[in-house]
PDB file of C-alpha atoms in Angstrom:
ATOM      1  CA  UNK A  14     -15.160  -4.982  10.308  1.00  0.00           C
ATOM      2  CA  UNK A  15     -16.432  -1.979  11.664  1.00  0.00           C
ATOM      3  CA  UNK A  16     -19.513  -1.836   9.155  1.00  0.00           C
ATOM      4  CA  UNK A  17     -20.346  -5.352  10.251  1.00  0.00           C
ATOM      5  CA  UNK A  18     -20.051  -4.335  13.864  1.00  0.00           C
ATOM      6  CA  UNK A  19     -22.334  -1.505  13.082  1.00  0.00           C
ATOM      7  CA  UNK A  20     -24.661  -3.361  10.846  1.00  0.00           C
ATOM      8  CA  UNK A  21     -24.956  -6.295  13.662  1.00  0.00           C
ATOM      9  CA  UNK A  22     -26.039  -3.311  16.467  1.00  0.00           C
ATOM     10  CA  UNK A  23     -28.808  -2.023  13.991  1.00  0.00           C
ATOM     11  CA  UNK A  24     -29.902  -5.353  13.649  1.00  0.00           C
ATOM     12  CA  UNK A  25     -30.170  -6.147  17.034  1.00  0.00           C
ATOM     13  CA  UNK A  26     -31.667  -2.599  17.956  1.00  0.00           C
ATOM     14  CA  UNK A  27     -34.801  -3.417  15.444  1.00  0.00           C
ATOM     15  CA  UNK A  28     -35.347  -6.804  16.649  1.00  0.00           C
ATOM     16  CA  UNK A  29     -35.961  -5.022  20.139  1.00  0.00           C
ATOM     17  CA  UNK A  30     -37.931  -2.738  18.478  1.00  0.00           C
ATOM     18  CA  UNK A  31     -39.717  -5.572  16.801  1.00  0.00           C
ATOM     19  CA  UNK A  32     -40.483  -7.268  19.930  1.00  0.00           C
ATOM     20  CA  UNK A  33     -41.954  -4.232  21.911  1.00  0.00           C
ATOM     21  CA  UNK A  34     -44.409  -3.776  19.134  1.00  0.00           C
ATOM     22  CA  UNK A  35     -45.732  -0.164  20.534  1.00  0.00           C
ATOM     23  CA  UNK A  36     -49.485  -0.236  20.072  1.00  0.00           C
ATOM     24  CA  UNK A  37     -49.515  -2.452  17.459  1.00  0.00           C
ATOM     25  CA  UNK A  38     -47.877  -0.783  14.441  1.00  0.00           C
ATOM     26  CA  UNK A  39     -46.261  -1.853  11.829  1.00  0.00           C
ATOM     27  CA  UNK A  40     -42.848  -3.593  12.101  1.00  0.00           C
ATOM     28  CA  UNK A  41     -39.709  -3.291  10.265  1.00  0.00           C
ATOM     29  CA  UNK A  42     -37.874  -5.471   8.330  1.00  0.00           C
ATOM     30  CA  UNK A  43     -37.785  -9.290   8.886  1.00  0.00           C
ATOM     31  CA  UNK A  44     -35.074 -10.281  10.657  1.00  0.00           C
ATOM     32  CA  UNK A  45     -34.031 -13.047   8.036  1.00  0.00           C
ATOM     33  CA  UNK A  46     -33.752 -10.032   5.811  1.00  0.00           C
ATOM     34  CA  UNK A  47     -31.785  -7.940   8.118  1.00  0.00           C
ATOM     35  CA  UNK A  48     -29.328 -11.061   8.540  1.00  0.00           C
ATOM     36  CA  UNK A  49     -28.626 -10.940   4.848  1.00  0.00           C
ATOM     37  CA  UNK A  50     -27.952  -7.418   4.688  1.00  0.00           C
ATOM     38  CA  UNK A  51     -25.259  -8.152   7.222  1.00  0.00           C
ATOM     39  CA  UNK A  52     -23.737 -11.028   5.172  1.00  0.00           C
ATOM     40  CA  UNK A  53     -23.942  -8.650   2.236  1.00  0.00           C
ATOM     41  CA  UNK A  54     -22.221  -5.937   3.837  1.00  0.00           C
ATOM     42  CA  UNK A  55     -19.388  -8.622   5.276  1.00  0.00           C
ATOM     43  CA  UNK A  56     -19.032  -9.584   1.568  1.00  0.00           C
ATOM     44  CA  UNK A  57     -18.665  -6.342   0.136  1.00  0.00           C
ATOM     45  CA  UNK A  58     -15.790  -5.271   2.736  1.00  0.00           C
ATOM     46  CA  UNK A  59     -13.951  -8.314   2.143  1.00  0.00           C
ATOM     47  CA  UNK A  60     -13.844  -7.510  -1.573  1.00  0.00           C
ATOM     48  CA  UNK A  61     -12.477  -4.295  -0.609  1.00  0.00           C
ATOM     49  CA  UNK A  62     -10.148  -5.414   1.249  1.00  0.00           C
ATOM     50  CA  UNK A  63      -8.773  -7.949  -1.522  1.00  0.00           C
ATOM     51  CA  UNK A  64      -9.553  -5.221  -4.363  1.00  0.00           C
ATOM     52  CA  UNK A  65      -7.284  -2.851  -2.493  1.00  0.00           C
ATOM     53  CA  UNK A  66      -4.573  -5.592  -1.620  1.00  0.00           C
ATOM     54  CA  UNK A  67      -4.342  -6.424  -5.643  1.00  0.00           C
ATOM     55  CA  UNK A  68      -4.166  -2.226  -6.892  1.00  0.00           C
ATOM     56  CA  UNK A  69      -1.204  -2.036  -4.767  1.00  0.00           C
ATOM     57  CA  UNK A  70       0.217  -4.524  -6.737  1.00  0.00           C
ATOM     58  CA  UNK A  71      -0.757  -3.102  -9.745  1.00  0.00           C
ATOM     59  CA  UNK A  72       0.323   0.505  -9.129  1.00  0.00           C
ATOM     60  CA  UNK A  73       3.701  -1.061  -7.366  1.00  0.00           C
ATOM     61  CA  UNK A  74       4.105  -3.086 -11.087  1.00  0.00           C
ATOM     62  CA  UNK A  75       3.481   0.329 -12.903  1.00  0.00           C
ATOM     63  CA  UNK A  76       5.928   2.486 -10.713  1.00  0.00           C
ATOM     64  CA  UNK A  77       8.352  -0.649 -11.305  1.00  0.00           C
ATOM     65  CA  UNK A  78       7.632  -0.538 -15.504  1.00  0.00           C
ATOM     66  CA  UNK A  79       8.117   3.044 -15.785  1.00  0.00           C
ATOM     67  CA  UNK A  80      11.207   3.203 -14.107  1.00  0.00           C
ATOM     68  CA  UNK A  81      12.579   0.426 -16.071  1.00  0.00           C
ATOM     69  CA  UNK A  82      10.981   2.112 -18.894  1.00  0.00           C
ATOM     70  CA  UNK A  83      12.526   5.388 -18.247  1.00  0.00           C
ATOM     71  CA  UNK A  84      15.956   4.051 -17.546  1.00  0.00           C
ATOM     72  CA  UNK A  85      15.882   1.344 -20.740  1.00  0.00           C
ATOM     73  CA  UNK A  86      14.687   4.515 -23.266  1.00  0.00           C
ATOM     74  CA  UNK A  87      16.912   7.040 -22.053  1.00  0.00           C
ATOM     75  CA  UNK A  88      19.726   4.587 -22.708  1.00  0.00           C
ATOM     76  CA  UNK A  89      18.947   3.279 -26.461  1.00  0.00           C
ATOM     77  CA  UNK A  90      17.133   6.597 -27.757  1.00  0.00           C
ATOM     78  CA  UNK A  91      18.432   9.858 -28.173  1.00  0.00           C
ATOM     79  CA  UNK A  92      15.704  11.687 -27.383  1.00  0.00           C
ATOM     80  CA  UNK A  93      14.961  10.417 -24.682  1.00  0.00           C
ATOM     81  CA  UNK A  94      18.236  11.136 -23.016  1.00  0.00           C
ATOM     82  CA  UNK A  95      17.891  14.645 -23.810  1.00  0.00           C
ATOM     83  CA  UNK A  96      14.534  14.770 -22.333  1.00  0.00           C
ATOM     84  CA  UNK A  97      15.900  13.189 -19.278  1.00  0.00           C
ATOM     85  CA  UNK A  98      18.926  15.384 -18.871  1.00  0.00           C
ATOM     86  CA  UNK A  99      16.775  18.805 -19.316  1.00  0.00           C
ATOM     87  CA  UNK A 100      13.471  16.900 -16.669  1.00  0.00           C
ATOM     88  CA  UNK A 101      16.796  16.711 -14.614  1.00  0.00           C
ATOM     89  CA  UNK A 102      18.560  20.033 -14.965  1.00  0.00           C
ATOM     90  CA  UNK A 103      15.030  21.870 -14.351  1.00  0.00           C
ATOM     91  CA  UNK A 104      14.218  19.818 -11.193  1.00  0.00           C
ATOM     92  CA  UNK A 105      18.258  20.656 -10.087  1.00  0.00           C
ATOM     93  CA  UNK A 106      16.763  24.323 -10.189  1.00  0.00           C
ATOM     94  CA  UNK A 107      13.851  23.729  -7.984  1.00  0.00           C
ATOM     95  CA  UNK A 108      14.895  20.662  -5.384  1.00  0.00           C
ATOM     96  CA  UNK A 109      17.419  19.887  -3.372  1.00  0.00           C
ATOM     97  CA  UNK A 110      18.204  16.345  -5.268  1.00  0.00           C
ATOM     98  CA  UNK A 111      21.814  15.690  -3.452  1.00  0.00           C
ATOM     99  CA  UNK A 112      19.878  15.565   0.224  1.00  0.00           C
ATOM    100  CA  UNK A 113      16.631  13.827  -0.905  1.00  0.00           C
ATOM    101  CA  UNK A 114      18.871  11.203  -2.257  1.00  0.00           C
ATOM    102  CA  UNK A 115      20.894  11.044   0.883  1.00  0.00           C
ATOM    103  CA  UNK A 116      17.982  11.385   3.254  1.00  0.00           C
ATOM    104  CA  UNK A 117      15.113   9.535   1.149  1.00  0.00           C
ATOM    105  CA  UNK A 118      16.755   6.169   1.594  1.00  0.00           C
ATOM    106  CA  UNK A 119      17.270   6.487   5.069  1.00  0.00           C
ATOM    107  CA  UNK A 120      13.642   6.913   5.909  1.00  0.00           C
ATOM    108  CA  UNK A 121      12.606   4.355   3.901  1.00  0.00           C
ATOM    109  CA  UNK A 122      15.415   2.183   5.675  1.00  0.00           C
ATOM    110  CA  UNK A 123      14.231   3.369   8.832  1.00  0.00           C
ATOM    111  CA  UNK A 124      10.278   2.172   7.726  1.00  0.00           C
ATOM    112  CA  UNK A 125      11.355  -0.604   6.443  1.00  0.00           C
ATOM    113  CA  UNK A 126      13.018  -1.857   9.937  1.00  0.00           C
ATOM    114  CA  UNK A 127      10.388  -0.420  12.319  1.00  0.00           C
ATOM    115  CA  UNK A 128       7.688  -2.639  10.186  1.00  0.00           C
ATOM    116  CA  UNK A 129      10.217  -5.423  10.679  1.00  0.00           C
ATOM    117  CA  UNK A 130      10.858  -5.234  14.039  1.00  0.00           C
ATOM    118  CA  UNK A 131       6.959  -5.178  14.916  1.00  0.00           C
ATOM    119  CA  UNK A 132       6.665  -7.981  12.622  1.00  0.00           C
ATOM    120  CA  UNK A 133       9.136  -9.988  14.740  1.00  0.00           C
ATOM    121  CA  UNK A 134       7.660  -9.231  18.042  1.00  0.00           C
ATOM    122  CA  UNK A 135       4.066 -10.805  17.130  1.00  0.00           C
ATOM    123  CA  UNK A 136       4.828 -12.970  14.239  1.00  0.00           C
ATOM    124  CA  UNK A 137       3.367 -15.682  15.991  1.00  0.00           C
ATOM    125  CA  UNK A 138      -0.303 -14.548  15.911  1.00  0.00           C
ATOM    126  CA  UNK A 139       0.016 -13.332  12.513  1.00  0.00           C
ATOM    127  CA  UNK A 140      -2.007 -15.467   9.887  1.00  0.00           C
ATOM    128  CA  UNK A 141       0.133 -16.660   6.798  1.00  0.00           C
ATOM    129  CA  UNK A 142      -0.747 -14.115   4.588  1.00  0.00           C
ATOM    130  CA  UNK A 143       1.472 -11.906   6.170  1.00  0.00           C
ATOM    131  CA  UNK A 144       4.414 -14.163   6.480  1.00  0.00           C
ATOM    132  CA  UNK A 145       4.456 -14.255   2.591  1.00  0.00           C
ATOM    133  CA  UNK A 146       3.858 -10.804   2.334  1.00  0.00           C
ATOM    134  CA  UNK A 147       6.191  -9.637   4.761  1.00  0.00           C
ATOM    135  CA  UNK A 148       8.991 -12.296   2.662  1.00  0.00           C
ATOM    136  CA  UNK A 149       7.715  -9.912  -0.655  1.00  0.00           C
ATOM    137  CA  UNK A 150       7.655  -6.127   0.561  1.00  0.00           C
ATOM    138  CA  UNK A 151      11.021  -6.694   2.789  1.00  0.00           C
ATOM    139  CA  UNK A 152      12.574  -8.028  -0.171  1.00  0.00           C
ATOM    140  CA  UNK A 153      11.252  -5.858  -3.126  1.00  0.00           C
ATOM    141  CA  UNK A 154      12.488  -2.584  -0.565  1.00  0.00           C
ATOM    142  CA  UNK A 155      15.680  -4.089  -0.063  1.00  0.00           C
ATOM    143  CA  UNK A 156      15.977  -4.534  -4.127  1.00  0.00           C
ATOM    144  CA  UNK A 157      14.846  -0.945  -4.719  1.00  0.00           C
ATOM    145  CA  UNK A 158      16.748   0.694  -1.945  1.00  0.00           C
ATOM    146  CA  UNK A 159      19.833  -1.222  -3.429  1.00  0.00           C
ATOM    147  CA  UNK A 160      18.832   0.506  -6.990  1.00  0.00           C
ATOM    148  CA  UNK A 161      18.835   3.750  -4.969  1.00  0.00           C
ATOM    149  CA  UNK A 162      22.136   3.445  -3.118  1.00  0.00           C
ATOM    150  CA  UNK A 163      23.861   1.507  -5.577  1.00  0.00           C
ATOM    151  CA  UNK A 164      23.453   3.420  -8.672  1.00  0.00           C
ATOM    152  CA  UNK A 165      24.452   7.532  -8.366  1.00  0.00           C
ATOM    153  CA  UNK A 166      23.142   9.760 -10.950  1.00  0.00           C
ATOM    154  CA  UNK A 167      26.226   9.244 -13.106  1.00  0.00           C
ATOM    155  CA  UNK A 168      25.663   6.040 -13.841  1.00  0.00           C
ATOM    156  CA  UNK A 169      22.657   6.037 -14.267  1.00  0.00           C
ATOM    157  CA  UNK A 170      21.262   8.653 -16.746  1.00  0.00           C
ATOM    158  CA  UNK A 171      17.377   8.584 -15.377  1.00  0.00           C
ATOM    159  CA  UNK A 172      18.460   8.370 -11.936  1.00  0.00           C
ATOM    160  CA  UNK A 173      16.281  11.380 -10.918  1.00  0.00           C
ATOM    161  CA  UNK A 174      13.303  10.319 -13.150  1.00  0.00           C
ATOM    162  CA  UNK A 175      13.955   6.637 -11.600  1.00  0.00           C
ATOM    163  CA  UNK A 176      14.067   7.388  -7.821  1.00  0.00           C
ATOM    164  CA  UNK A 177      11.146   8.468  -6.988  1.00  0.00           C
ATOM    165  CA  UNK A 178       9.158   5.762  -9.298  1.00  0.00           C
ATOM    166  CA  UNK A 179      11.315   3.280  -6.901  1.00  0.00           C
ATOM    167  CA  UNK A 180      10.892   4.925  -3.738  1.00  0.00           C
ATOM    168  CA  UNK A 181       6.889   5.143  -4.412  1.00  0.00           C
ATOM    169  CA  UNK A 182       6.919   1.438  -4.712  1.00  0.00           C
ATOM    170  CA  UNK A 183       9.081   0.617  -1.643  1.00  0.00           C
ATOM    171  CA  UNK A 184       6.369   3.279   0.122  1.00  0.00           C
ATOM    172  CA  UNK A 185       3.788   1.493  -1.245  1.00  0.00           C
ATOM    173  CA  UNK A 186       4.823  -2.436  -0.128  1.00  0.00           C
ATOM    174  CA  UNK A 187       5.042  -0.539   3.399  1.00  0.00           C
ATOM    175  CA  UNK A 188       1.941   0.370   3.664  1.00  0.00           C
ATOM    176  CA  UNK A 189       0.266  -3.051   2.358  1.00  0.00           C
ATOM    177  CA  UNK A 190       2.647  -5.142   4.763  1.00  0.00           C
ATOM    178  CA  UNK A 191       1.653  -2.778   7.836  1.00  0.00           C
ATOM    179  CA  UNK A 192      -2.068  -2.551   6.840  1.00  0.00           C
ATOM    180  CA  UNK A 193      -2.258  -6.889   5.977  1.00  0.00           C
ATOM    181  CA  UNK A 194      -0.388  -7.203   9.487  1.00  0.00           C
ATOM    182  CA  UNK A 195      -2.904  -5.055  11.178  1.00  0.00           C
ATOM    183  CA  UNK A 196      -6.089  -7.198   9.935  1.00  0.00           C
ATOM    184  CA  UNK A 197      -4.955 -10.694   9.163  1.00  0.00           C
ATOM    185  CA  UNK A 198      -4.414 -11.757  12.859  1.00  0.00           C
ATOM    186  CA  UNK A 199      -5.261 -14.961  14.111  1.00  0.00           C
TER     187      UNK A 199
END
C-alpha cells in the first residue's frame, strides 16, 4: 500500500497546484484522471500480491514433485541410484551433511514456532486468510520436518538430494504465512 499512499500524496500535491493556478498557466492533469491512476495502481499491487501468494505455491508444489521424484526414481531405476549415491558421496566431500541434518531441522523448528507463537498472540485481528493459511504452512512443515527427522539417509537412498528440496518448501510456507499475517489484518 505504500504506492497507493504515495500515489494519493501526488495527487493531492497537484490538485494544490491546480488550484493556485500561478499566472495563469497551464494545469496538469484532471483530477478524475489522476483518481484513476490511483485505482490503477491499487489494482496492479493487489495482483501482485495474489500473483506472488500463488508462485509460492507453485515453486512449494515443484520442490515437493522433485523430491518425490528423486526419491521414487532412485528407488525403481538403477541409474538413478547410482547417480544419487555418487551426487551424495561428492557433496560428503564438500559439506558437513551429519550437522546440517542435525541443525537444519532445528531452525526450521525454531521458525516454525516463533511464527506460531506470534500468530497466537494476535490471531484475533487477523483476517481469515491467514487462519487457513496458517492451518496449511504449520501443517505442510510439520509433514516435511517429519520426512526429515523420520527418515535417516539409510533408509532413504535420496535423502541428501531430498532434504533440501523439503526444507526449501517448509522455508518457503514460512515466509508466505509471516508475509499474509503481516498484510491481511483486519
Amino acid at each position: 500500500m505504500k504506492i497507493a499512499s504515495m500515489s494519493l500524496w501526488l495527487i493531492c500535491q497537484m490538485i494544490k497546484r491546480r488550484n493556485k493556478k500561478e499566472n495563469g498557466s497551464a494545469v496538469d492533469k484532471k483530477p478524475t484522471q489522476l483518481i484513476l491512476a490511483l485505482v490503477c495502481l491499487i489494482i496492479m499491487e493487489i495482483r501482485m500480491k495474489k500473483l506472488c501468494y500463488i508462485m509460492t505455491d507453485v515453486m512449494t508444489a515443484a520442490f515437493l514433485g522433485g523430491a518425490w521424484t528423486l526419491q521414487y526414481f532412485s528407488k525403481r531405476k538403477l541409474g538413478m541410484s547410482r547417480w544419487v549415491g555418487y551426487q551424495t558421496s561428492k557433496w560428503k566431500e564438500r559439506l558437513p551433511l551429519e550437522a546440517l541434518r542435525l541443525l537444519v531441522p532445528l531452525v526450521l523448528l525454531l521458525f516454525l514456532v516463533i511464527i506460531i507463537r506470534h500468530y497466537w498472540k494476535k490471531r484475533k485481528s487477523y483476517k481469515k486468510i491467514v487462519h487457513g493459511t496458517m492451518v496449511l504452512a504449520v501443517g505442510m512443515s510439520i509433514l516435511c520436518l517429519g520426512i526429515i527427522l523420520v527418515n535417516t539417509p539409510e533408509t532413504m537412498r535420496a535423502y541428501y538430494l531430498v532434504f533440501p528440496l523439503l526444507s526449501a518448501a517448509c522455508i518457503l510456507q514460512m515466509i508466505k504465512l509471516k508475509v499474509t499475517m503481516a498484510v491481511c489484518k483486519k
